[in-house]
XYZ file of C-alpha atoms in Angstrom:
710
model
C 102.529 1.500 56.210
C 105.673 1.949 54.106
C 105.101 4.537 51.412
C 105.491 3.514 47.795
C 108.264 4.944 45.760
C 110.184 3.588 42.728
C 113.423 2.852 44.581
C 111.695 1.059 47.409
C 109.484 -0.895 44.962
C 112.526 -2.072 43.138
C 114.274 -3.005 46.392
C 111.245 -5.138 47.441
C 111.092 -6.821 44.067
C 114.746 -7.678 44.111
C 114.500 -8.901 47.658
C 111.399 -10.965 47.348
C 111.653 -12.178 43.766
C 115.427 -12.867 43.636
C 114.666 -16.406 42.675
C 111.748 -18.785 42.542
C 112.160 -21.962 44.539
C 115.347 -23.600 43.376
C 115.508 -26.249 46.104
C 113.339 -27.534 48.878
C 115.936 -27.317 51.633
C 118.148 -24.673 53.093
C 121.214 -25.734 55.077
C 121.665 -22.501 57.061
C 121.786 -22.628 60.808
C 118.726 -20.982 62.281
C 119.357 -17.512 63.584
C 116.646 -17.921 66.149
C 117.935 -19.452 69.372
C 115.276 -19.650 72.088
C 116.282 -19.443 75.779
C 116.994 -22.833 77.233
C 116.250 -24.345 80.623
C 119.091 -26.691 81.643
C 118.531 -30.203 82.929
C 120.711 -29.161 85.814
C 118.173 -26.610 87.041
C 117.222 -29.113 89.761
C 119.837 -30.821 91.872
C 120.819 -34.415 91.241
C 119.801 -35.416 94.790
C 116.329 -33.968 94.284
C 115.861 -35.944 91.073
C 117.405 -39.099 92.550
C 114.767 -39.180 95.255
C 112.157 -39.440 92.504
C 114.162 -42.176 90.749
C 114.492 -44.143 93.998
C 110.760 -43.965 94.608
C 110.127 -45.220 91.074
C 112.424 -48.176 91.736
C 110.741 -48.882 95.082
C 107.290 -49.006 93.519
C 108.420 -51.172 90.669
C 110.143 -53.616 93.134
C 106.998 -53.839 95.229
C 104.997 -54.866 92.167
C 107.557 -57.386 90.996
C 107.796 -59.021 94.425
C 104.183 -59.919 94.211
C 105.091 -62.425 91.495
C 108.466 -63.405 92.938
C 110.459 -61.215 90.533
C 112.883 -58.301 90.824
C 114.474 -55.637 88.639
C 117.059 -57.063 86.264
C 120.724 -56.561 86.972
C 122.377 -53.333 85.880
C 123.201 -53.089 82.200
C 126.830 -52.781 81.107
C 128.313 -49.395 80.377
C 128.336 -50.224 76.689
C 124.633 -51.080 76.638
C 123.640 -48.111 78.763
C 125.659 -45.723 76.613
C 123.989 -46.829 73.403
C 120.518 -46.928 74.984
C 120.841 -43.435 76.501
C 121.976 -41.882 73.208
C 119.133 -43.581 71.270
C 116.459 -42.763 73.814
C 117.505 -39.195 74.642
C 119.351 -37.936 71.580
C 117.722 -40.246 68.995
C 121.050 -41.638 67.584
C 123.982 -43.836 68.472
C 127.077 -42.103 69.907
C 130.098 -41.328 67.748
C 133.264 -43.394 68.193
C 134.831 -40.427 70.093
C 131.829 -40.163 72.419
C 131.961 -43.863 72.968
C 135.648 -43.937 73.887
C 135.309 -40.984 76.229
C 132.441 -42.527 78.174
C 133.946 -46.019 78.427
C 137.345 -44.641 79.538
C 135.800 -42.517 82.316
C 136.128 -43.807 85.856
C 133.759 -41.299 87.341
C 131.115 -42.753 89.613
C 128.611 -40.185 88.295
C 129.364 -40.656 84.581
C 125.878 -42.100 83.811
C 123.984 -39.233 85.452
C 126.468 -36.729 83.913
C 125.781 -38.227 80.494
C 122.005 -38.009 80.946
C 122.224 -34.367 81.805
C 124.539 -33.622 78.885
C 122.207 -35.364 76.407
C 119.056 -33.706 77.764
C 120.711 -30.334 77.141
C 121.845 -31.182 73.643
C 120.077 -30.397 70.412
C 119.903 -34.153 69.934
C 117.221 -34.168 72.628
C 115.194 -31.577 70.739
C 115.573 -33.516 67.495
C 114.420 -36.732 69.188
C 111.416 -35.120 70.884
C 110.433 -33.274 67.687
C 110.177 -36.594 65.833
C 108.073 -37.954 68.673
C 105.645 -35.084 68.829
C 105.478 -34.487 65.059
C 104.047 -37.952 64.753
C 101.418 -37.199 67.491
C 100.552 -33.745 66.235
C 100.693 -34.716 62.539
C 103.198 -31.920 61.748
C 103.849 -31.419 58.045
C 106.115 -29.083 56.099
C 103.241 -28.700 53.674
C 99.815 -28.816 55.255
C 96.501 -29.500 53.433
C 95.747 -26.918 50.790
C 99.412 -26.358 50.066
C 99.618 -24.190 53.231
C 103.098 -23.793 54.703
C 103.794 -25.667 57.884
C 107.166 -23.874 58.449
C 105.914 -21.864 61.371
C 104.307 -24.811 63.103
C 107.499 -26.774 62.803
C 109.581 -23.919 64.224
C 107.112 -23.363 67.060
C 107.401 -26.993 68.134
C 111.211 -26.939 67.965
C 111.400 -23.658 69.854
C 109.119 -24.955 72.577
C 111.268 -28.117 72.977
C 114.541 -26.171 72.871
C 113.492 -23.810 75.668
C 111.904 -26.743 77.610
C 108.530 -25.017 77.731
C 106.272 -26.534 80.476
C 103.940 -29.035 78.869
C 100.757 -27.435 80.267
C 101.840 -24.061 78.899
C 102.576 -25.605 75.530
C 99.138 -27.169 75.296
C 97.453 -23.967 76.379
C 99.238 -22.027 73.648
C 98.078 -24.567 71.018
C 94.414 -24.361 72.072
C 94.298 -20.569 72.485
C 96.481 -19.703 69.462
C 95.347 -16.998 67.054
C 96.734 -14.554 64.480
C 98.606 -14.947 61.178
C 100.184 -18.315 60.310
C 103.405 -16.774 58.972
C 103.845 -14.051 61.565
C 107.165 -14.628 63.363
C 106.739 -16.647 66.565
C 103.029 -17.391 65.865
C 103.368 -21.017 64.716
C 101.029 -22.478 67.362
C 98.156 -21.635 64.986
C 99.280 -24.577 62.954
C 97.451 -26.772 65.463
C 94.085 -25.573 64.198
C 95.226 -25.034 60.580
C 96.223 -28.669 60.469
C 92.462 -29.443 60.724
C 91.333 -26.432 58.735
C 87.493 -26.265 58.384
C 87.204 -29.443 60.550
C 86.505 -28.245 64.097
C 84.914 -31.540 65.098
C 87.984 -33.525 63.986
C 90.226 -31.036 65.842
C 88.301 -31.527 69.097
C 88.488 -35.332 68.726
C 92.198 -35.100 68.167
C 92.628 -32.775 71.166
C 90.825 -35.095 73.558
C 92.660 -38.162 72.258
C 96.135 -36.608 72.459
C 95.930 -34.683 75.730
C 93.265 -36.601 77.678
C 93.767 -40.131 76.332
C 90.108 -40.607 75.396
C 88.614 -41.597 72.025
C 85.437 -39.576 71.188
C 85.376 -40.129 67.413
C 82.472 -42.578 67.551
C 80.299 -40.029 69.366
C 80.525 -37.594 66.408
C 77.904 -39.510 64.453
C 75.925 -41.280 67.221
C 76.049 -42.035 70.936
C 79.285 -43.948 71.729
C 78.607 -47.720 71.538
C 81.468 -48.699 73.862
C 81.889 -45.781 76.242
C 79.578 -43.433 78.138
C 79.810 -40.438 75.826
C 76.741 -39.248 73.950
C 76.599 -37.385 70.635
C 75.223 -34.345 72.443
C 78.207 -34.362 74.852
C 80.500 -34.546 71.834
C 79.123 -31.383 70.347
C 79.076 -29.680 73.745
C 82.880 -30.082 73.678
C 82.994 -28.810 70.066
C 81.139 -25.702 71.226
C 84.211 -24.388 73.070
C 85.826 -23.654 69.713
C 82.609 -22.353 68.250
C 82.944 -19.354 65.913
C 86.578 -20.294 65.036
C 87.713 -18.642 61.788
C 90.668 -19.800 59.648
C 91.767 -16.369 58.595
C 94.160 -13.736 59.797
C 91.977 -10.802 60.938
C 94.847 -8.411 60.237
C 95.036 -9.239 56.554
C 96.054 -6.082 54.716
C 93.495 -4.408 52.525
C 95.963 -4.382 49.609
C 95.922 -8.190 49.443
C 92.077 -8.249 49.228
C 92.201 -5.491 46.612
C 94.582 -7.450 44.443
C 92.355 -10.558 44.660
C 89.368 -8.470 43.566
C 91.378 -7.081 40.652
C 92.044 -10.609 39.429
C 88.295 -11.383 39.534
C 87.558 -8.148 37.630
C 90.166 -8.970 34.990
C 92.407 -5.996 35.954
C 95.221 -8.503 36.581
C 95.560 -11.329 34.030
C 93.885 -14.641 35.002
C 97.222 -16.333 34.240
C 98.569 -14.690 37.419
C 95.886 -16.406 39.554
C 98.299 -18.996 40.882
C 100.767 -16.338 41.982
C 98.066 -14.279 43.617
C 96.714 -17.237 45.483
C 100.143 -18.217 46.734
C 101.037 -14.739 47.908
C 97.725 -14.162 49.555
C 97.897 -17.548 51.238
C 101.044 -16.493 53.110
C 99.251 -13.424 54.493
C 95.587 -14.313 54.903
C 95.723 -17.716 56.597
C 95.630 -17.757 60.314
C 93.203 -18.249 63.230
C 90.756 -15.801 64.746
C 87.756 -15.986 67.070
C 88.178 -16.561 70.779
C 85.172 -18.983 70.878
C 81.433 -18.504 71.316
C 80.817 -21.514 73.441
C 78.029 -22.573 71.054
C 77.611 -25.330 68.471
C 74.844 -26.678 66.395
C 73.859 -30.323 66.345
C 74.410 -31.762 62.837
C 71.935 -32.796 60.213
C 70.982 -36.391 60.711
C 71.590 -36.181 64.464
C 71.136 -39.682 65.896
C 71.704 -39.172 69.607
C 68.889 -39.799 72.127
C 69.167 -36.279 73.683
C 68.660 -33.508 71.209
C 67.548 -32.927 67.645
C 69.235 -31.807 64.416
C 69.925 -28.120 64.142
C 69.562 -27.539 67.937
C 72.092 -25.148 69.382
C 74.015 -26.522 72.399
C 76.156 -24.709 74.998
C 79.684 -25.808 75.740
C 80.106 -28.179 78.690
C 83.074 -30.202 79.930
C 83.046 -33.884 79.205
C 83.797 -35.145 82.729
C 81.818 -32.811 84.982
C 79.398 -31.241 82.534
C 80.440 -27.722 83.570
C 79.748 -24.544 81.640
C 83.048 -22.719 81.567
C 81.632 -19.465 80.073
C 78.182 -17.850 80.200
C 77.116 -18.875 76.746
C 73.509 -18.179 75.859
C 71.593 -19.411 72.895
C 70.537 -16.361 70.794
C 66.754 -15.776 70.575
C 64.766 -16.567 67.458
C 67.586 -18.610 66.022
C 66.332 -20.915 63.285
C 67.575 -24.464 63.033
C 68.943 -24.216 59.503
C 72.265 -24.924 57.932
C 74.404 -22.934 55.447
C 77.175 -24.302 53.332
C 80.544 -22.573 53.562
C 83.104 -23.725 51.056
C 83.271 -27.478 51.054
C 82.364 -27.865 54.711
C 78.839 -27.889 56.174
C 78.844 -25.883 59.382
C 76.074 -24.752 61.642
C 75.471 -21.038 61.200
C 74.587 -19.276 64.508
C 73.646 -15.640 64.037
C 73.774 -13.417 67.066
C 76.490 -15.483 68.884
C 79.130 -13.541 70.802
C 82.838 -14.111 71.220
C 83.182 -15.169 74.878
C 86.773 -16.399 74.748
C 85.601 -19.922 75.409
C 88.804 -21.372 73.977
C 90.742 -19.724 76.771
C 88.409 -21.363 79.357
C 88.656 -24.631 77.480
C 92.488 -24.527 77.553
C 92.547 -23.688 81.295
C 90.179 -26.553 82.073
C 92.130 -28.962 79.834
C 95.544 -28.278 81.500
C 94.392 -27.817 85.074
C 96.253 -30.151 87.503
C 92.814 -31.147 88.836
C 91.782 -32.547 85.415
C 91.618 -36.341 86.042
C 93.332 -37.241 82.815
C 95.728 -34.449 81.646
C 98.784 -35.149 83.877
C 98.198 -38.893 83.837
C 98.236 -39.130 80.050
C 101.529 -37.221 79.554
C 103.132 -39.108 82.455
C 102.150 -42.402 80.803
C 103.364 -41.197 77.371
C 106.786 -40.280 78.716
C 107.108 -43.534 80.678
C 106.351 -45.477 77.468
C 108.846 -43.407 75.522
C 111.629 -44.293 78.009
C 110.665 -47.912 78.881
C 108.997 -49.108 75.669
C 105.573 -49.812 77.127
C 102.974 -47.740 78.910
C 101.610 -48.389 82.393
C 98.265 -48.052 80.655
C 97.911 -49.583 77.168
C 96.665 -48.408 74.751
C 97.732 -44.997 75.927
C 94.814 -43.188 74.252
C 91.905 -45.359 75.151
C 91.389 -44.602 78.872
C 87.954 -45.177 80.284
C 86.488 -44.897 83.801
C 87.307 -48.539 84.555
C 90.814 -48.507 83.017
C 93.517 -49.492 85.510
C 97.272 -49.184 85.148
C 99.488 -52.289 85.409
C 101.016 -50.665 88.480
C 98.389 -48.253 89.889
C 100.588 -46.967 92.701
C 103.389 -46.161 90.262
C 100.992 -44.499 87.850
C 99.571 -42.279 90.624
C 103.143 -41.366 91.766
C 104.229 -40.429 88.262
C 101.090 -38.373 87.764
C 101.720 -36.530 91.051
C 105.413 -36.043 90.160
C 104.522 -34.522 86.777
C 102.302 -31.969 88.557
C 104.914 -31.268 91.308
C 107.545 -30.685 88.626
C 105.219 -28.084 87.084
C 104.947 -30.230 83.914
C 108.713 -30.012 83.274
C 108.994 -32.982 80.906
C 112.810 -32.862 80.792
C 113.069 -33.206 84.587
C 110.462 -35.939 84.536
C 112.460 -37.957 81.991
C 115.643 -37.217 83.851
C 114.175 -38.948 86.892
C 113.215 -41.980 84.869
C 116.621 -42.230 83.153
C 118.424 -42.144 86.540
C 116.297 -45.011 87.883
C 117.555 -48.589 88.266
C 114.664 -49.973 86.208
C 115.711 -47.827 83.215
C 119.356 -48.744 83.560
C 118.724 -52.459 84.046
C 119.265 -55.056 81.286
C 116.385 -55.114 78.861
C 113.451 -57.495 78.666
C 113.765 -59.266 75.310
C 110.751 -61.616 75.337
C 107.305 -61.165 73.842
C 104.786 -59.462 76.157
C 101.397 -61.037 75.579
C 99.543 -58.955 78.117
C 100.856 -55.411 78.849
C 98.784 -55.296 82.049
C 100.898 -58.124 83.499
C 104.322 -56.753 82.772
C 106.031 -55.518 85.920
C 108.940 -53.697 84.296
C 112.029 -55.741 85.165
C 113.774 -53.413 82.766
C 113.167 -51.533 79.505
C 111.499 -53.478 76.716
C 113.839 -54.213 73.880
C 112.477 -52.646 70.725
C 113.379 -51.960 67.153
C 114.759 -48.479 66.338
C 112.271 -46.038 64.841
C 112.847 -44.924 61.296
C 114.254 -41.631 62.559
C 116.604 -43.310 65.061
C 117.949 -45.628 62.369
C 118.441 -42.819 59.799
C 120.118 -40.518 62.361
C 122.375 -43.351 63.540
C 123.517 -44.075 59.986
C 124.122 -40.375 59.631
C 126.524 -40.526 62.531
C 128.582 -42.945 60.441
C 128.380 -40.698 57.371
C 128.991 -37.032 58.230
C 130.805 -35.044 60.884
C 128.206 -32.424 61.826
C 124.667 -33.567 62.504
C 123.357 -32.283 65.875
C 122.673 -28.790 64.635
C 119.375 -27.043 63.967
C 118.960 -25.943 60.368
C 116.474 -23.521 58.904
C 113.102 -25.247 58.391
C 112.704 -26.694 54.894
C 110.260 -24.810 52.762
C 108.033 -26.438 50.139
C 106.684 -23.562 48.047
C 105.599 -24.273 44.533
C 106.933 -22.415 41.473
C 104.606 -19.426 42.177
C 106.059 -18.863 45.648
C 108.954 -16.799 46.964
C 112.218 -18.243 48.121
C 114.121 -17.107 51.204
C 113.044 -16.619 54.759
C 109.241 -17.113 54.896
C 108.922 -14.743 57.875
C 110.732 -11.964 56.108
C 108.499 -12.560 53.093
C 105.417 -12.188 55.247
C 106.742 -8.991 56.871
C 107.447 -7.490 53.494
C 104.118 -8.553 51.958
C 101.947 -7.031 54.672
C 103.609 -3.683 54.146
C 103.256 -3.537 50.360
C 100.913 -1.190 48.552
C 98.641 -2.444 45.736
C 101.004 -1.170 43.100
C 103.985 -2.893 44.683
C 102.041 -6.112 44.856
C 101.036 -5.878 41.205
C 104.693 -5.401 40.189
C 105.773 -8.352 42.304
C 103.000 -10.527 40.762
C 104.207 -9.532 37.300
C 107.777 -10.469 38.149
C 106.790 -13.862 39.617
C 104.463 -14.632 36.708
C 107.182 -14.095 34.143
C 108.095 -17.558 32.818
C 111.587 -16.443 32.006
C 112.148 -15.925 35.749
C 111.376 -19.624 36.321
C 113.961 -20.684 33.735
C 116.783 -18.515 35.083
C 119.627 -20.695 36.212
C 120.895 -20.507 39.720
C 124.151 -18.541 39.803
C 127.077 -20.043 41.658
C 128.692 -17.849 44.217
C 132.170 -16.848 42.873
C 133.774 -17.758 46.190
C 132.199 -21.196 46.105
C 133.355 -21.707 42.492
C 136.865 -20.709 43.418
C 136.871 -23.089 46.383
C 135.702 -25.952 44.151
C 138.477 -25.237 41.676
C 141.075 -25.262 44.544
C 139.827 -28.562 45.939
C 139.777 -30.185 42.478
C 143.406 -29.204 41.985
C 144.361 -30.442 45.420
C 142.619 -33.759 44.840
C 144.444 -34.194 41.502
C 147.758 -33.489 43.120
C 147.128 -35.906 45.995
C 146.101 -38.690 43.606
C 149.319 -38.166 41.640
C 151.343 -38.401 44.944
C 149.401 -41.574 45.819
C 150.373 -43.309 42.541
C 154.040 -42.443 43.275
C 153.795 -43.801 46.822
C 152.207 -47.037 45.589
C 155.005 -47.513 43.136
C 157.546 -47.152 45.941
C 155.334 -49.368 48.190
C 155.579 -46.683 50.877
C 152.801 -48.000 53.143
C 152.807 -45.122 55.742
C 152.657 -42.549 52.977
C 149.913 -44.479 51.108
C 147.779 -44.523 54.299
C 148.359 -40.797 54.924
C 147.512 -39.799 51.347
C 144.305 -41.843 51.279
C 143.089 -40.046 54.405
C 143.971 -36.636 52.853
C 142.138 -37.536 49.636
C 139.086 -38.670 51.572
C 139.019 -35.407 53.516
C 139.422 -33.369 50.336
C 136.596 -35.276 48.685
C 134.316 -34.577 51.684
C 135.145 -30.828 51.549
C 134.415 -30.760 47.838
C 131.009 -32.471 48.278
C 130.066 -29.832 50.788
C 130.542 -27.100 48.193
C 128.150 -29.021 45.951
C 125.432 -28.912 48.536
C 125.097 -32.753 48.686
C 125.032 -32.464 52.430
C 121.538 -30.945 52.230
C 119.972 -34.381 52.087
C 122.255 -35.704 54.771
C 120.489 -34.053 57.677
C 118.885 -35.469 60.753
C 115.276 -36.593 60.229
C 113.981 -33.637 62.207
C 115.712 -31.230 59.755
C 114.394 -32.810 56.550
C 111.051 -32.230 54.892
C 108.386 -33.385 57.310
C 107.522 -36.120 56.617
C 109.999 -37.460 54.062
C 108.669 -38.193 50.621
C 107.420 -41.699 49.716
C 110.356 -43.910 48.744
C 112.789 -42.162 51.099
C 114.721 -44.350 53.584
C 112.661 -42.951 56.461
C 109.306 -43.844 54.862
C 110.604 -47.319 53.950
C 111.361 -47.896 57.611
C 107.992 -46.797 58.860
C 108.103 -42.999 59.354
C 104.557 -41.638 59.787
C 102.832 -40.007 56.837
C 101.457 -37.558 59.400
C 97.888 -38.040 58.148
C 96.684 -39.738 61.376
C 97.906 -39.545 64.976
C 100.905 -41.796 65.798
C 100.928 -43.443 62.391
C 104.562 -44.520 62.424
C 105.519 -48.234 62.743
C 108.480 -50.548 63.175
C 107.089 -53.444 61.148
C 109.568 -55.334 59.050
C 109.298 -55.287 55.220
C 111.145 -56.674 52.248
C 111.889 -53.145 50.976
C 113.762 -52.437 54.220
C 116.043 -55.388 53.669
C 116.785 -54.252 50.139
C 117.340 -50.696 51.337
C 119.914 -51.869 53.886
C 121.599 -54.372 51.569
C 121.939 -52.263 48.479
C 121.008 -48.788 49.518
C 122.265 -46.286 52.064
C 124.988 -48.350 53.708
C 126.644 -49.259 50.421
C 126.205 -45.960 48.631
C 126.827 -43.431 51.414
C 129.189 -45.348 53.730
C 131.166 -48.271 52.340
C 131.678 -47.032 48.748
C 132.376 -43.454 49.901
C 135.836 -43.178 51.314
C 134.903 -39.718 52.608
C 132.305 -41.117 55.006
C 133.135 -40.788 58.663
C 133.216 -44.508 59.249
C 135.488 -45.221 56.293
C 137.850 -42.422 57.320
C 137.919 -43.965 60.826
C 138.723 -47.350 59.365
C 141.483 -45.890 57.200
C 143.299 -44.572 60.268
C 143.698 -48.099 61.620
C 147.269 -49.521 61.575
C 146.260 -53.142 61.853
C 143.378 -55.504 61.220
C 142.676 -55.720 64.928
C 142.566 -51.932 65.345
C 140.283 -51.590 62.328
C 137.891 -54.240 63.668
C 137.825 -52.524 67.075
C 137.072 -49.112 65.490
C 134.253 -50.404 63.343
C 132.608 -52.235 66.276
C 133.002 -49.185 68.526
C 131.541 -46.970 65.821
C 128.510 -49.106 65.040
C 127.712 -51.196 68.137
C 129.543 -49.021 70.627
C 131.427 -51.958 72.095
C 134.627 -53.869 71.213
C 134.304 -57.179 69.421
C 134.172 -60.370 71.425
C 137.216 -62.608 71.319
C 135.546 -64.831 68.679
C 134.574 -61.843 66.560
C 137.991 -60.320 66.808
C 139.695 -63.617 65.826
C 137.486 -64.117 62.835
C 138.002 -60.658 61.308
C 141.728 -60.556 62.229
C 142.213 -63.613 60.033
C 140.365 -61.905 57.162
C 142.408 -58.740 57.397
C 145.746 -60.543 57.723
C 145.023 -62.621 54.650
C 144.340 -59.498 52.556
C 147.456 -57.743 53.878
C 149.598 -60.718 52.879
C 148.161 -60.469 49.382
C 149.117 -56.755 49.356
C 145.699 -56.008 47.819
C 144.261 -52.600 48.875
C 140.998 -53.369 47.071
C 140.643 -56.631 49.028
C 141.238 -54.811 52.342
C 138.576 -52.187 51.525
C 136.228 -54.990 50.567
C 136.690 -56.544 53.993
C 135.942 -53.141 55.601
C 132.745 -53.027 53.563
C 131.717 -56.598 54.483
C 132.146 -55.996 58.146
C 130.233 -52.717 58.025
C 127.466 -54.215 55.985
C 127.177 -57.235 58.304
C 126.900 -55.081 61.431
C 124.481 -52.629 59.878
C 122.115 -55.529 59.059
C 122.482 -57.220 62.547
C 119.714 -57.175 65.129
C 122.194 -55.603 67.556
C 122.394 -52.477 65.334
C 118.708 -52.347 64.457
C 117.369 -52.919 67.993
C 117.630 -50.846 71.155
C 118.771 -53.039 74.035
């Protein structure tokens, strides 16, 4: 414990209470860089053998109905598809040109490896798993989800084996805000709802829906209500509190109750204690109590049951029902939970996790293999992917078995598993663009054409707007006005070492309303840079007017580019770029009304709640929203700067098509827009030329070719 002294107290107060939350986002690159496992850790030949076997099994299935895998997609289509599927965005015009110019026979496999090792892959996978795991920046009860978000990103960045990742979630314990301990967010997401957490666990990782058995025997599957609570028992005794909570925190809370600290400071005390006290403890008793109103055929309300696995009915730990235990209930907070005196911590969660992730588990490897297949190809071999019953059969059983075995043989390395799919002929074939009425009948001639997710669409528009986007930023925080700004992990580390007096001083500082009104001070260096850029912009605009008077076209073009660059630099000093981040780096999920939510981003309240359904608000957003405000009207946007470098109407058309659709225009398209540009040039009307730029960009952004992944 750090000893209290006046100088140290003042240091802590200055460090922790420098400012209350002034903004929700921080645009600083994360200092934490987890170790990475490269996609190239296995040889191309080893992966290609898996890819070839996939193609062979697909061909065998298709031949039964007289079909075959579609012809190979063009380089342009493959390029765009690979970026969207692996990195979650379209390629830049530079990336497009480099790939299309390459004559290497291995350029497709090289691109796959490059993208799998990029931060774009982490960003794409984060969006995918955040929807499944219902990850939020602010969890229920205003609890911070920062550590949970960082844990998920770290796991993806280091390519943590999937089975290890799941075990860490299920066995997690300790403080929520302790550095590197974010896996506890998995339980805190369902705080005080152990039954719901078990239902979610089985649905996500075993592809089975048990929710109906929580209230009665399952009407459509074999599971009984008793079996449901036997599974719940593995997390019996779980507590949603950090066992290492400092005594000083509890002392301060008691002082508020006794009136020794003003009641007006209650909000501050609650917020500070929340950062320290919330966590997970209790290894699991292996016991649960059947609920009041139990309706199952086997058991009675209040009866204590021992944990047993749902498939084999095995006891994983030696749980024993305590003697002389009455079948009564006690209320704890807002949740009604069975109270089992005399139960012992038997680490049943550890046994539960080992059983869940064991290669011999009949569902674990199959479910993740099916999920990844669907992510890459657009449709699962088993649909729906989370309603698997004993009689459920895949559309291609042999392929499903092979993929399941491959996942196990690869030691649950999801990156290598996807690498094998991406290198297959079926993935690189032209897409299937017709409606699929029966998923069980689809033989996978090629990937299913599908609309971009909200995150893919946002991130693709971002490529056309800003230069730097594939970077990890510090996780957005969402503390209220009673919280502390800055690094939440440093805040936690400081708080757990504070004495009661130091905490009281901090509470006083944070409770002072004048602190809330204090304006954010601008860094003198930033202020000086803004002043310099303003002067430069004014000078360039003056030079532009002179060049226009002299009708010096080359000089006009050059000055416009310089002005656009200067404007972009100036906007960065204003912090406007904080909202122009990849979806994975924004608040999770985005707030209602944001572009992402308009286009179907999940609200993260239920599992896989995102959608790609069309809506009128989406049309309005594309017509009058982001594209017009951030791209066509803003000459500093990447796409407009690219267009401004063009020396002719043809070159401009080519650059815009390459930027947005990652291909050159067809002869008919080129002819149409060449005529438009030449007409404007003859009129010597710069405004008209820019209007044509804008019309072309707007038209392509609203086209199916841009919004769909072929």
